[in-house]
Coordinates of C-alpha atoms and ligand atoms in Angstrom, one line a residue:
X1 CA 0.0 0.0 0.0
X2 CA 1.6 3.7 -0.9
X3 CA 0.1 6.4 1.1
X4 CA 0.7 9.9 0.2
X5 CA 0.1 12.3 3.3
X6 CA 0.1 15.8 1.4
X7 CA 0.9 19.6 2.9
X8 CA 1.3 18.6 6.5
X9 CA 3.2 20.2 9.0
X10 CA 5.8 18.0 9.9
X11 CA 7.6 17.9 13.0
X12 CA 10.1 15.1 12.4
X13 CA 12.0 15.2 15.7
X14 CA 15.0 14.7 13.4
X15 CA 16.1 17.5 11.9
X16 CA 13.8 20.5 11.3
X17 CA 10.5 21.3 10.5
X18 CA 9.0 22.4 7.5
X19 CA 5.6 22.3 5.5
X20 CA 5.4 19.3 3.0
X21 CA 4.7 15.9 2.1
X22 CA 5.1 12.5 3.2
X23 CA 5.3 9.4 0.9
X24 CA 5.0 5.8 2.5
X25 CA 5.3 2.5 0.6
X26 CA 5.4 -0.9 1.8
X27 CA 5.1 0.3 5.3
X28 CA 8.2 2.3 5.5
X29 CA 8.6 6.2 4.6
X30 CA 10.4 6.6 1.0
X31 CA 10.3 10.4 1.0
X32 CA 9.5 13.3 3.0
X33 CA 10.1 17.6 1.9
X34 CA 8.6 20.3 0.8
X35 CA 5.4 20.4 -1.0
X36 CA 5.2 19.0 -4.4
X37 CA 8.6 17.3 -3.8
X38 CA 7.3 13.5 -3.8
X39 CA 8.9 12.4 -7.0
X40 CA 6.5 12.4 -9.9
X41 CA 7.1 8.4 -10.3
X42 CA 5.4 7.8 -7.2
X43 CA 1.5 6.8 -7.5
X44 CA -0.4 6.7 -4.4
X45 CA -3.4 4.1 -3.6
X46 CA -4.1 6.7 -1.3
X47 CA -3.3 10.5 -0.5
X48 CA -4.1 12.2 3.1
X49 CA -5.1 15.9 2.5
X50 CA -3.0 16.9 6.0
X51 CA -4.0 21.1 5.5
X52 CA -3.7 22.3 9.2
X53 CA -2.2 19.2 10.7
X54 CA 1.0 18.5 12.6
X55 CA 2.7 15.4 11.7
X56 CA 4.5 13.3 14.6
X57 CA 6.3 10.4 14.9
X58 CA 3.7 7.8 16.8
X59 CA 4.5 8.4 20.7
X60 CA 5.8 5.5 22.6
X61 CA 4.4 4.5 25.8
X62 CA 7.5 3.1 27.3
X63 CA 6.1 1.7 30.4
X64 CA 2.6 0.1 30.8
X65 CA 0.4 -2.8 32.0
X66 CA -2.4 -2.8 29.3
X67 CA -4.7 -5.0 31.2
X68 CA -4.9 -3.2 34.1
X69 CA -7.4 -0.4 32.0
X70 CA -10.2 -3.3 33.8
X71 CA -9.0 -1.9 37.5
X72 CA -9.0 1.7 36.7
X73 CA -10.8 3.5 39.5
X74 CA -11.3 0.1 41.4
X75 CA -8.9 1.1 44.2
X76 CA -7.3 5.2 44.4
X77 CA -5.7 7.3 47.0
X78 CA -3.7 4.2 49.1
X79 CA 0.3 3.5 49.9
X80 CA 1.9 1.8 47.0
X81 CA 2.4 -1.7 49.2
X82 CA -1.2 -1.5 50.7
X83 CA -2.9 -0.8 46.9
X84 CA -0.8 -3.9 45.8
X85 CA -1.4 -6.6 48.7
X86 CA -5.0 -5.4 49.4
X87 CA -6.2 -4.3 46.6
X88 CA -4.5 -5.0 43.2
X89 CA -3.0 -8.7 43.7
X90 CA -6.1 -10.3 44.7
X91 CA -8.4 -9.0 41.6
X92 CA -5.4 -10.3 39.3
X93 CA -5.4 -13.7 41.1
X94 CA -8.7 -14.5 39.8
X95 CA -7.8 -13.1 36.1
X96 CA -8.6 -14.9 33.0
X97 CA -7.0 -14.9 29.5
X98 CA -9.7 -13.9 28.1
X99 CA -10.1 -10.7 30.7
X100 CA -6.8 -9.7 29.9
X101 CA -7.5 -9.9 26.1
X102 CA -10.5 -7.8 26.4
X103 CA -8.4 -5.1 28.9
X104 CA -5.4 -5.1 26.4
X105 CA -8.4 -4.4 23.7
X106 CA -9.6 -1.4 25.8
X107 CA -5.9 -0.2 26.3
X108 CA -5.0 -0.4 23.0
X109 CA -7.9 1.5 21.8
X110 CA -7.4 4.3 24.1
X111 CA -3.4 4.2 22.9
X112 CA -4.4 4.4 19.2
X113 CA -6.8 7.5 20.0
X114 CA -4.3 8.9 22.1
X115 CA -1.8 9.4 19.7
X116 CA 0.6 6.1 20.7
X117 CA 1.5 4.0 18.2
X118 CA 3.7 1.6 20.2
X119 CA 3.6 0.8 24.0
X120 CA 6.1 -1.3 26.3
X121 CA 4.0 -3.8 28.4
X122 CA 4.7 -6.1 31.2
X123 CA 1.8 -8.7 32.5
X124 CA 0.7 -12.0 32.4
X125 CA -0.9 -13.8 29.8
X126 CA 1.1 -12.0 27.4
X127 CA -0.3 -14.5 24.4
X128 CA -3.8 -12.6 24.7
X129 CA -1.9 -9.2 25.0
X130 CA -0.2 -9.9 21.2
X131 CA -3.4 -11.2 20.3
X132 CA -4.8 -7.7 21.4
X133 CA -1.7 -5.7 19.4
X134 CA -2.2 -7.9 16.5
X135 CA -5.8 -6.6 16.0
X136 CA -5.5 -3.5 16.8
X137 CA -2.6 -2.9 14.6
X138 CA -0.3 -1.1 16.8
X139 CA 3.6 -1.7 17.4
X140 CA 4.6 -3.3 21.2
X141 CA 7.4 -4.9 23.0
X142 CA 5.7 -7.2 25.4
X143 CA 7.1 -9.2 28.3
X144 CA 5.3 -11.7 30.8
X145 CA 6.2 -10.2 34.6
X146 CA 8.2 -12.7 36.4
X147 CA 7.9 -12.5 40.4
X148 CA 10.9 -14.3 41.9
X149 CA 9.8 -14.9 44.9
X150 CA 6.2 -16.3 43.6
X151 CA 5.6 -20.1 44.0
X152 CA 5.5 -20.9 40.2
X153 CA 8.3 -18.6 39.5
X154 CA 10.2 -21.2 37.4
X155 CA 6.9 -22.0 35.1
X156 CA 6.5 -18.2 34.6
X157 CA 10.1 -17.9 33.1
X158 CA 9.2 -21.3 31.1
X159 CA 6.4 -19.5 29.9
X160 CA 8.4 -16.2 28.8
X161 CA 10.6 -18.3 27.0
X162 CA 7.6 -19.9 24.8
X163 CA 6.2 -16.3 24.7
X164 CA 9.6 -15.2 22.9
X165 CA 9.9 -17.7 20.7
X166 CA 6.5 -17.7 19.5
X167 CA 6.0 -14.0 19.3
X168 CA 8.9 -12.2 19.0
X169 CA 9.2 -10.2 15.7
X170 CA 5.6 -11.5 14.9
X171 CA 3.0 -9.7 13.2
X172 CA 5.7 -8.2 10.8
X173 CA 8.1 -7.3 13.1
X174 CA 5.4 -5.1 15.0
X175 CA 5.3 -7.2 17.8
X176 CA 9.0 -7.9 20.0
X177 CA 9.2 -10.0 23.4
X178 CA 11.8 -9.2 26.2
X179 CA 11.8 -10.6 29.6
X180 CA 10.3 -9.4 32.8
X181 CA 11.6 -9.8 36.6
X182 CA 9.5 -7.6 37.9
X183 CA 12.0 -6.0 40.6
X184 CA 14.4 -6.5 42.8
X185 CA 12.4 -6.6 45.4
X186 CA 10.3 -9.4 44.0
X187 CA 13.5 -11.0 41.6
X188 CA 16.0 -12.1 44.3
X189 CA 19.8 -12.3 42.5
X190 CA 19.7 -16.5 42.1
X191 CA 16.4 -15.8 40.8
X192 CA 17.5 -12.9 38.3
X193 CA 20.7 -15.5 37.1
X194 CA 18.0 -18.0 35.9
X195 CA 16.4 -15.0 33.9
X196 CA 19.4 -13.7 32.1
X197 CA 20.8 -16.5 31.4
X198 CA 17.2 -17.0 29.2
X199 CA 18.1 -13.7 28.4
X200 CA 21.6 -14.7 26.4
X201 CA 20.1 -17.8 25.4
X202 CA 17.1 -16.1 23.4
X203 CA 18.7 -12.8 22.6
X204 CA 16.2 -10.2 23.9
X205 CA 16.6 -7.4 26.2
X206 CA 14.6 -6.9 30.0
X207 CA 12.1 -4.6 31.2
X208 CA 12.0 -4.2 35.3
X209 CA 10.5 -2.0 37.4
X210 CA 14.1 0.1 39.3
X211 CA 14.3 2.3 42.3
X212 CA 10.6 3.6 42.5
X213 CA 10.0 4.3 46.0
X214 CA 11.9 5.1 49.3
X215 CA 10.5 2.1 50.8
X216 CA 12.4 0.1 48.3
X217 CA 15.4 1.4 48.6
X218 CA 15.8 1.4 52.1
X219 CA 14.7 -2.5 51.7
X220 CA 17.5 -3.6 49.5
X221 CA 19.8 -1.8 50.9
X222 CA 18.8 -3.5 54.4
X223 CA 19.1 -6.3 52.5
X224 CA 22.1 -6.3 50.0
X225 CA 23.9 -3.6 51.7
X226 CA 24.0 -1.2 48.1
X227 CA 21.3 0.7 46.3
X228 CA 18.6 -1.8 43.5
X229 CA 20.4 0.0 40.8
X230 CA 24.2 -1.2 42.4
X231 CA 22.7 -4.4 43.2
X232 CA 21.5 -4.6 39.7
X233 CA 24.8 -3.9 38.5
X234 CA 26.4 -6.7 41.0
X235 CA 24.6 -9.5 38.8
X236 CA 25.5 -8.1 35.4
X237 CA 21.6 -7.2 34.5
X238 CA 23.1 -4.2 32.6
X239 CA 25.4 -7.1 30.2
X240 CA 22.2 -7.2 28.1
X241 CA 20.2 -4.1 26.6
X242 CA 17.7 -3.0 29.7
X243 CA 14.5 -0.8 30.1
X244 CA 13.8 0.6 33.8
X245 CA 11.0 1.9 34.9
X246 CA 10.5 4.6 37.3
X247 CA 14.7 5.3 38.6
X248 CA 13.0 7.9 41.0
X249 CA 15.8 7.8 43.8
X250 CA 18.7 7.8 42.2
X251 CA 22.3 8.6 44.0
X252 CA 25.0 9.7 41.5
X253 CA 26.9 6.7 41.1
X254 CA 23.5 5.5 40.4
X255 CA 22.8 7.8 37.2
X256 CA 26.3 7.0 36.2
X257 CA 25.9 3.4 36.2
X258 CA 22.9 4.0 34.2
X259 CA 24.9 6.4 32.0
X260 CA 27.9 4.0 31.3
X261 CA 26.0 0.8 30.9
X262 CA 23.2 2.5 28.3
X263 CA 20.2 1.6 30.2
X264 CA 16.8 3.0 29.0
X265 CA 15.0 4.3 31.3
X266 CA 11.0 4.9 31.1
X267 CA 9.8 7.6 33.3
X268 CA 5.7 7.8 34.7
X269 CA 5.2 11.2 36.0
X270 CA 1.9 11.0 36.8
X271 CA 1.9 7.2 38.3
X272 CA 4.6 8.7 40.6
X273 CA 2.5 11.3 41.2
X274 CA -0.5 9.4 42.4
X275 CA 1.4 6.6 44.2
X276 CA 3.5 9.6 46.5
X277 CA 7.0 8.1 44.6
X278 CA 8.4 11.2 44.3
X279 CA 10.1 13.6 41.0
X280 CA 12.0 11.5 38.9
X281 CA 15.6 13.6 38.2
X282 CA 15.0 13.7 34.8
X283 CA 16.7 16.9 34.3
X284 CA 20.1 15.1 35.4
X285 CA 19.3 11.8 33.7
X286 CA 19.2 13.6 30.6
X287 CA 22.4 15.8 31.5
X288 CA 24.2 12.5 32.6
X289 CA 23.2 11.5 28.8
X290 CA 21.1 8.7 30.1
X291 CA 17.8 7.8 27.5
X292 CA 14.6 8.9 29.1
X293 CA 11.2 7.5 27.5
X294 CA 7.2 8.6 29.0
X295 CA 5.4 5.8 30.1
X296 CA 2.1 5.8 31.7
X297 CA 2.0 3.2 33.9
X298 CA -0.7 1.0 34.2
X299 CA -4.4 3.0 34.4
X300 CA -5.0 1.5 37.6
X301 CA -1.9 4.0 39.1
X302 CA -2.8 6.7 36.5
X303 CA -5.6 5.9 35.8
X304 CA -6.0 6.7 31.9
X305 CA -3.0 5.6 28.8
X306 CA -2.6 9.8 27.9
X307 CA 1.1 10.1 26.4
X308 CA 0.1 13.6 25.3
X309 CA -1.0 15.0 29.1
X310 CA 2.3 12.7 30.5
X311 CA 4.4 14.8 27.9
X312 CA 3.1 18.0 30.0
X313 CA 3.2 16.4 33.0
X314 CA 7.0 15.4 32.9
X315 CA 7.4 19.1 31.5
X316 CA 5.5 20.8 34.6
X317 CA 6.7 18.2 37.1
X318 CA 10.6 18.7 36.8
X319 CA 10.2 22.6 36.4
X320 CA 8.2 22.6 39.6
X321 CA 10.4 20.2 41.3
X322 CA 13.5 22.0 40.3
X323 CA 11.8 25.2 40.9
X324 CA 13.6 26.0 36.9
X325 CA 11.3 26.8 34.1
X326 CA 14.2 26.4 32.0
X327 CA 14.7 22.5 32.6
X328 CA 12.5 20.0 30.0
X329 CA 11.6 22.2 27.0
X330 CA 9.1 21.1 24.7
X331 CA 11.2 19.5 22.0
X332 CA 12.8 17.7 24.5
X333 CA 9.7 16.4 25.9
X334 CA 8.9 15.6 22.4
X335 CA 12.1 13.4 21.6
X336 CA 11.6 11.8 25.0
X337 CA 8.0 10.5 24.0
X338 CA 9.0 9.6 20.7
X339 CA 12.7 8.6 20.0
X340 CA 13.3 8.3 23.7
X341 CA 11.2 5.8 24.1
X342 CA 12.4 4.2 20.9
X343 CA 15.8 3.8 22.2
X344 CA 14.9 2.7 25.5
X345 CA 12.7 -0.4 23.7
X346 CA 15.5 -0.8 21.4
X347 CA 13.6 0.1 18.7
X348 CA 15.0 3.5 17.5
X349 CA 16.6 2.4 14.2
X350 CA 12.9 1.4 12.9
X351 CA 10.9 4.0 14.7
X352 CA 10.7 7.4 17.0
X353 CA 11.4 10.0 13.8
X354 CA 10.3 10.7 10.7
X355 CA 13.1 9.5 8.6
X356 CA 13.4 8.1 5.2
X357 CA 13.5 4.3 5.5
X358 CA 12.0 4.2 9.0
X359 CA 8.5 2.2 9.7
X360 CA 5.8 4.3 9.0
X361 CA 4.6 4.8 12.5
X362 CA 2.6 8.4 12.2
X363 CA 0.4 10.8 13.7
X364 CA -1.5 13.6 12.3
X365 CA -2.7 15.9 15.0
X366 CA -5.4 18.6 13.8
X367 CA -4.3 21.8 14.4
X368 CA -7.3 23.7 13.6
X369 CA -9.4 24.4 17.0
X370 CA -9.5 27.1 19.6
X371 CA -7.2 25.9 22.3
X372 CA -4.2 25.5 19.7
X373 CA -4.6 29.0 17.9
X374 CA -2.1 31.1 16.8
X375 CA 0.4 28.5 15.5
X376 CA 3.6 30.0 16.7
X377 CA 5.1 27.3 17.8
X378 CA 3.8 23.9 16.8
X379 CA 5.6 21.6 19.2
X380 CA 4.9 24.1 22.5
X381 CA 1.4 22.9 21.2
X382 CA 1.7 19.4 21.4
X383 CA 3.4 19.2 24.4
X384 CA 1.4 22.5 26.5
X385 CA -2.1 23.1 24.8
X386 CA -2.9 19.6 23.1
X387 CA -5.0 17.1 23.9
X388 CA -5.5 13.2 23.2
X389 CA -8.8 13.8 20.9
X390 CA -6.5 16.2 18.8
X391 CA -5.5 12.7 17.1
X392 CA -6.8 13.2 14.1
X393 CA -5.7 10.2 11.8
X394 CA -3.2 7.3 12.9
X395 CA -0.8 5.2 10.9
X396 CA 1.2 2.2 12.2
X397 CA 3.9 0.5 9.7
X398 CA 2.2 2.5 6.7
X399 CA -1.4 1.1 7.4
X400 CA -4.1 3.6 8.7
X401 CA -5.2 2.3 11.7
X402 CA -7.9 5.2 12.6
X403 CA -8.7 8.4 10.1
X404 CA -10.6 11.4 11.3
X405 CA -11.0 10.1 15.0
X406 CA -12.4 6.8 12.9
X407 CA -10.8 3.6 14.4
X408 CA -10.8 1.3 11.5
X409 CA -9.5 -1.9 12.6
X410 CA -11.6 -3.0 15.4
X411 CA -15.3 -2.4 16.8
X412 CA -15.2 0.3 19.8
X413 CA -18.7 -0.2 21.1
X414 CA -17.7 -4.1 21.3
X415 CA -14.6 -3.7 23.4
X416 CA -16.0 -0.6 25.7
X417 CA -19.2 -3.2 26.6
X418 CA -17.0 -6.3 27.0
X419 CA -14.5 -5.0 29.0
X420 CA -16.8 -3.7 31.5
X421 CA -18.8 -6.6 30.8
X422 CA -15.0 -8.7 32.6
X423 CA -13.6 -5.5 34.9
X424 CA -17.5 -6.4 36.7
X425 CA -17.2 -10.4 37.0
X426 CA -14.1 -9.8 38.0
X427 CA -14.6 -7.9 41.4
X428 CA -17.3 -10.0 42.2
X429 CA -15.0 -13.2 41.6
X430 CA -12.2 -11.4 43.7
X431 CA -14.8 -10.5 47.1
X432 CA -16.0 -14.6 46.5
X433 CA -12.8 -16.2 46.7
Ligands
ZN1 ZN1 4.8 -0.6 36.3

């Protein structure tokens, strides 16, 4: 399929802007420039009039659990521990495949008219969450959570490793597996050596949760003696490419331990936020050159999958934090929630700009409404006045997955009234058992 998205405004996050045109063929972009510049030899199946529309790179979610959309607003306003043991754990012990399909459904929907074209999830039943992506047609790097100290911990990684090798670079590449110890607080080191050495064996990366609160810091510290990010580099974690979410308390050989060893790090303002974590130091991170993605978090610590309010909220969470307006300026909040979190999947030589010979992962945001007029600055826009239902038309690996606010690839009514149909059953199965 060649698509031809004419006169947009395009913000490539590589390089500069300028007004023009976009050609895509067999899911990659084959040109991009000024208008009228597509070369006369290319004959669209398609062509996107995109007068008064910003073109993005798709934003990447680079930290989510998609299933957990069925618990959103089920349990708010409680310590992380408390939410977990009390609240969250016993609704997910009584979890079906199929529940999970239908939440990863509902996620992915919101992603798609949100903006996000690919999204870094960690659950369970990670078959039904790549049956969701398939579907739905967006891009994500999926990995089953693995909870060390959990009584089938060994038949969880078992399962990962059947996960990877039946799904990784599936559905045309869109789809890529890594593994998941959950944290060190759950992943005890003899428990983390079974996972990487899975790790080398299938060549994929890890996704972890790192340093999120004080409580777990001062626990492995009481523990291990060293901070989770030191500890995590006493068993070599950082040997193999890594995505951290969270790295909210970070000491300075910390950030240059993530510096040195290229870790990826996925940062959830607003789940921070709501849980009492604490202010990421992003500013630093960045400084240190450490990669910084946005992630959301699951919606039940969020509670919605917005990449384009988490862009402003990392923006107005460091400056406010630092008490600096100057620190996380918009473009930089831009690259973090588009090639940041490209990098930090290990994705950034397919996606994350708009580049000639990059997947086709784009987003045209309409630029023609009240709250984002006068047009003097585009990106300011995206990142200060936007909002999600300014996703006008979305393309994943060249196909067009929704077009004027249209999804076209799967039935909304049907997954809003099923999922709430599961997120109901689902309480009542967890206050039975
Ligand atoms: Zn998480």
């Amino acid at each position: 399929m060649r698509l031809l998205i004419e006169n947009a405004y395009v913000i490539p996050v590589a390089g500069d802007q300028f007004q023009g045109d976009i050609a895509v063929g067999d899911g990659r972009i084959i040109h991009l420039g000024p208008a009228g510049s597509v070369p006369e030899a290319f004959t669209p199946d398609e062509t996107l009039d995109a007068t008064g529309m910003a073109a993005t790179p798709g934003l990447v979610n680079s930290h989510t659990h998609a299933a957990m959309t069925l618990f959103r607003g089920y349990a708010d306003d409680l310590p992380l521990m408390e939410w977990l043991g009390e609240k969250i754990w016993p609704v997910e012990a009584v979890l079906t495949g199929e529940d999970i399909y239908r939440g990863s459904l509902l996620a992915g929907l919101e992603m798609l008219k949100s903006g996000t074209t690919t999204f870094a999830d960690q659950y369970f039943e990670m078959d039904q969450v790549a049956r969701a992506v398939e579907e739905i047609g967006l891009r994500a790097s999926l990995c089953r959570g693995l909870i060390g100290i959990a009584p089938h911990a060994d038949q969880a990684l078992a399962e990962s490793r059947d996960f990877i090798r039946n799904w990784h670079g599936a559905a045309n590449g869109r789809i890529t597996a890594m593994l998941g110890p959950h944290a060190p607080y759950t992943c005890p080191p003899s428990y983390l050596e079974k996972v990487l050495a899975a790790a080398d064996e299938l060549g994929v990366g890890l996704h972890i949760h790192l340093s999120e609160t004080r409580t777990e810091i001062e626990q492995i510290q009481t523990e291990y003696g060293c901070s989770p990010i030191e500890l995590m580099e006493k068993v070599n974690l950082f040997e193999r490419p890594v995505l951290a979410a969270h790295c909210v308390h970070l000491s300075e050989a910390d950030m240059e331990i993530l510096a040195e060893k290229r870790v990826g790090v996925a940062h959830n303002p607003q789940s921070n936020m709501k849980l009492g974590s604490g202010i990421a130091p992003v500013a630093r991170m960045l400084a240190a050159g450490i990669t910084v993605g946005i992630g959301t978090d699951g919606a039940a610590s969020n509670n919605d999958l917005n990449m384009v309010e988490e862009m402003r909220t990392a923006a107005l969470l460091q400056k406010v934090g630092l008490e600096n307006p100057t620190v996380l300026p918009a473009g930089q909040v831009l690259e973090m929630a588009t090639v940041g979190g490209a990098k930090a999947l290990g994705l950034a030589e397919q996606i994350g700009t708009l580049e000639v010979g990059k997947r086709a992962d784009i987003v045209l945001w309409n630029l023609n409404q009240a709250h984002l007029c006068p047009l003097h600055n585009v990106q300011a826009h995206l990142v200060y006045s936007a909002g999600r239902a300014d996703a006008d038309t979305v393309i994943v690996d060249g196909r067009i997955l929704m077009r004027g606010r249209r999804v076209l690839t799967v039935d909304e009514e049907t997954i809003l009234r099923e999922a709430g149909c599961s997120a109901r059953a689902l309480v009542t199965r967890a206050s039975s058992a």
